[in-house]
Structures are given as structure tokens and as C-alpha cells.
Amino acid sequence: MCEVMPVSKAGPFRPQTQQVVDALNTAFPGLYAGVCKASDLPADDQGTEEDEDLEEDGLLSDFVFLSDGWAVRVDYDPEDPDLCLGLSAGSTEAPAEGLEVDLDDGEEIPEDVLKDVVAFLEEQRQTPIQH
């Protein structure tokens, strides 16, 4: 996670982002680093592929960061910002396979989806990251 990234620990956050924050706080006490909206991310001169994907998708996204380099991206429908379209989890430190979950009804993130995201992060955090 970049030190100049504008993260907030306090909120208020969208309800689905708050669900992710609560799940990560419960699963990883003391590692919650904050939330950053995609629109607040600093512009990258190199224009990474992920940045371009976000722009092309036209998604509103919140990033929930852990202090050890892992994060969950919560994607929202730009036409109806109350609807969560999906979650992505992975490392911010190195390119690696992440977890992506599409949601059909995005008013609330199902508990089993949150458990899957937490389980993925627990498993991946135990695996050394290849740089």
C-alpha cells in the first residue's frame, strides 16, 4: 500500500464496504489499515492495466486495506451506487492470483461470501509472496 494513498479508518462507508471492514476486523484484529475510494487513488504515471480496467468498467470501487499488503476491492454500480456488484481480494505487494466474486443482488453481501473472502485471505497470507 502506498503511503500517499488517502485512506480513512473511520468512515462513514457504504454499507457493503462496512460489512467488509467488520469482517476483516473480526478475522484479522489490528491489521485493518483503512478504506480508500478508487476516485481518491493517486494517478499513476505508468497507467497500470488494473487502473485502465477500473476506468473501462466504469465502476465505483472502495478498497479495504490490511496493513500487511492485502486488500479487498468492493465494486459498485455507477448508475446505482447502493448496489454492490462484486468483490476482489488479493495482494497489493505483488501480482498474484486473486479472488473475484460477482454478486447478483448487491444490497447486502451474503455471509458465506464474506467467509470465502476471509478464508482466501487467511490462506494466501500464509503463503510467501513471490517478488
GROMACS .gro file of C-alpha atoms in nm:
model
  131
    1MET     CA    1   0.000   0.000   0.000
    2CYS     CA    2   0.136   0.337  -0.099
    3GLU     CA    3   0.195   0.577   0.190
    4VAL     CA    4   0.043   0.871  -0.002
    5MET     CA    5  -0.286   0.689  -0.054
    6PRO     CA    6  -0.572   0.875   0.117
    7VAL     CA    7  -0.720   0.612   0.349
    8SER     CA    8  -0.986   0.660   0.612
    9LYS     CA    9  -1.027   0.433   0.912
   10ALA     CA   10  -1.341   0.594   1.049
   11GLY     CA   11  -1.591   0.620   0.764
   12PRO     CA   12  -1.877   0.658   0.716
   13PHE     CA   13  -1.857   0.393   0.446
   14ARG     CA   14  -2.115   0.242   0.214
   15PRO     CA   15  -2.299  -0.042   0.395
   16GLN     CA   16  -2.132  -0.319   0.191
   17THR     CA   17  -1.787  -0.168   0.244
   18GLN     CA   18  -1.864  -0.155   0.617
   19GLN     CA   19  -1.954  -0.526   0.602
   20VAL     CA   20  -1.608  -0.600   0.460
   21VAL     CA   21  -1.440  -0.375   0.719
   22ASP     CA   22  -1.624  -0.554   1.001
   23ALA     CA   23  -1.539  -0.899   0.862
   24LEU     CA   24  -1.169  -0.813   0.823
   25ASN     CA   25  -1.152  -0.652   1.169
   26THR     CA   26  -1.300  -0.968   1.319
   27ALA     CA   27  -1.076  -1.206   1.124
   28PHE     CA   28  -0.754  -1.003   1.141
   29PRO     CA   29  -0.755  -0.794   1.461
   30GLY     CA   30  -0.521  -0.498   1.447
   31LEU     CA   31  -0.441  -0.530   1.074
   32TYR     CA   32  -0.716  -0.305   0.936
   33ALA     CA   33  -0.540  -0.009   0.770
   34GLY     CA   34  -0.834   0.182   0.621
   35VAL     CA   35  -1.053   0.238   0.316
   36CYS     CA   36  -0.976   0.433   0.001
   37LYS     CA   37  -1.221   0.514  -0.277
   38ALA     CA   38  -1.097   0.441  -0.630
   39SER     CA   39  -1.171   0.802  -0.721
   40ASP     CA   40  -0.926   0.913  -0.449
   41LEU     CA   41  -0.637   0.695  -0.568
   42PRO     CA   42  -0.339   0.894  -0.689
   43ALA     CA   43  -0.291   0.897  -1.065
   44ASP     CA   44  -0.022   0.653  -1.176
   45ASP     CA   45   0.200   0.794  -1.449
   46GLN     CA   46   0.258   0.444  -1.577
   47GLY     CA   47  -0.114   0.369  -1.610
   48THR     CA   48  -0.127   0.010  -1.490
   49GLU     CA   49  -0.358  -0.243  -1.651
   50GLU     CA   50  -0.570  -0.257  -1.336
   51ASP     CA   51  -0.620   0.123  -1.341
   52GLU     CA   52  -0.732   0.102  -1.703
   53ASP     CA   53  -0.969  -0.186  -1.619
   54LEU     CA   54  -1.133   0.021  -1.346
   55GLU     CA   55  -1.181   0.313  -1.582
   56GLU     CA   56  -1.313   0.098  -1.867
   57ASP     CA   57  -1.554  -0.084  -1.637
   58GLY     CA   58  -1.682   0.250  -1.512
   59LEU     CA   59  -1.710   0.103  -1.164
   60LEU     CA   60  -1.721   0.284  -0.836
   61SER     CA   61  -1.488   0.096  -0.606
   62ASP     CA   62  -1.377   0.107  -0.245
   63PHE     CA   63  -1.052  -0.057  -0.141
   64VAL     CA   64  -1.029  -0.201   0.213
   65PHE     CA   65  -0.664  -0.239   0.311
   66LEU     CA   66  -0.488  -0.454   0.565
   67SER     CA   67  -0.154  -0.326   0.693
   68ASP     CA   68   0.030  -0.636   0.568
   69GLY     CA   69  -0.028  -0.563   0.199
   70TRP     CA   70  -0.360  -0.740   0.136
   71ALA     CA   71  -0.681  -0.570   0.026
   72VAL     CA   72  -1.041  -0.625  -0.078
   73ARG     CA   73  -1.193  -0.421  -0.360
   74VAL     CA   74  -1.568  -0.361  -0.334
   75ASP     CA   75  -1.723  -0.268  -0.671
   76TYR     CA   76  -2.045  -0.068  -0.700
   77ASP     CA   77  -2.280   0.006  -0.989
   78PRO     CA   78  -2.212   0.364  -1.106
   79GLU     CA   79  -2.578   0.401  -1.204
   80ASP     CA   80  -2.700   0.282  -0.864
   81PRO     CA   81  -2.420   0.331  -0.607
   82ASP     CA   82  -2.619   0.142  -0.342
   83LEU     CA   83  -2.576  -0.184  -0.535
   84CYS     CA   84  -2.258  -0.385  -0.482
   85LEU     CA   85  -2.163  -0.576  -0.797
   86GLY     CA   86  -1.874  -0.781  -0.662
   87LEU     CA   87  -1.564  -0.824  -0.451
   88SER     CA   88  -1.200  -0.886  -0.537
   89ALA     CA   89  -0.932  -0.984  -0.286
   90GLY     CA   90  -0.558  -1.005  -0.330
   91SER     CA   91  -0.213  -0.870  -0.257
   92THR     CA   92  -0.115  -0.509  -0.316
   93GLU     CA   93   0.253  -0.605  -0.297
   94ALA     CA   94   0.292  -0.843  -0.590
   95PRO     CA   95   0.086  -0.958  -0.885
   96ALA     CA   96  -0.079  -1.284  -0.790
   97GLU     CA   97  -0.399  -1.471  -0.849
   98GLY     CA   98  -0.676  -1.306  -0.656
   99LEU     CA   99  -1.028  -1.398  -0.562
  100GLU     CA  100  -1.315  -1.244  -0.756
  101VAL     CA  101  -1.678  -1.280  -0.657
  102ASP     CA  102  -1.971  -1.148  -0.861
  103LEU     CA  103  -2.285  -1.060  -0.670
  104ASP     CA  104  -2.634  -1.086  -0.821
  105ASP     CA  105  -2.825  -0.889  -0.559
  106GLY     CA  106  -2.585  -0.635  -0.420
  107GLU     CA  107  -2.787  -0.473  -0.144
  108GLU     CA  108  -2.604  -0.683   0.114
  109ILE     CA  109  -2.302  -0.911   0.087
  110PRO     CA  110  -2.404  -1.267   0.182
  111GLU     CA  111  -2.232  -1.403   0.493
  112ASP     CA  112  -2.094  -1.704   0.301
  113VAL     CA  113  -1.925  -1.468   0.051
  114LEU     CA  114  -1.759  -1.276   0.335
  115LYS     CA  115  -1.644  -1.609   0.485
  116ASP     CA  116  -1.497  -1.713   0.147
  117VAL     CA  117  -1.308  -1.382   0.118
  118VAL     CA  118  -1.171  -1.413   0.472
  119ALA     CA  119  -1.074  -1.779   0.413
  120PHE     CA  120  -0.897  -1.683   0.089
  121LEU     CA  121  -0.701  -1.407   0.265
  122GLU     CA  122  -0.611  -1.636   0.556
  123GLU     CA  123  -0.481  -1.900   0.317
  124GLN     CA  124  -0.293  -1.655   0.092
  125ARG     CA  125  -0.136  -1.463   0.380
  126GLN     CA  126   0.030  -1.786   0.495
  127THR     CA  127   0.188  -1.833   0.151
  128PRO     CA  128   0.506  -1.633   0.091
  129ILE     CA  129   0.464  -1.370  -0.181
  130GLN     CA  130   0.694  -1.415  -0.481
  131HIS     CA  131   0.851  -1.083  -0.590
   0.00000   0.00000   0.00000
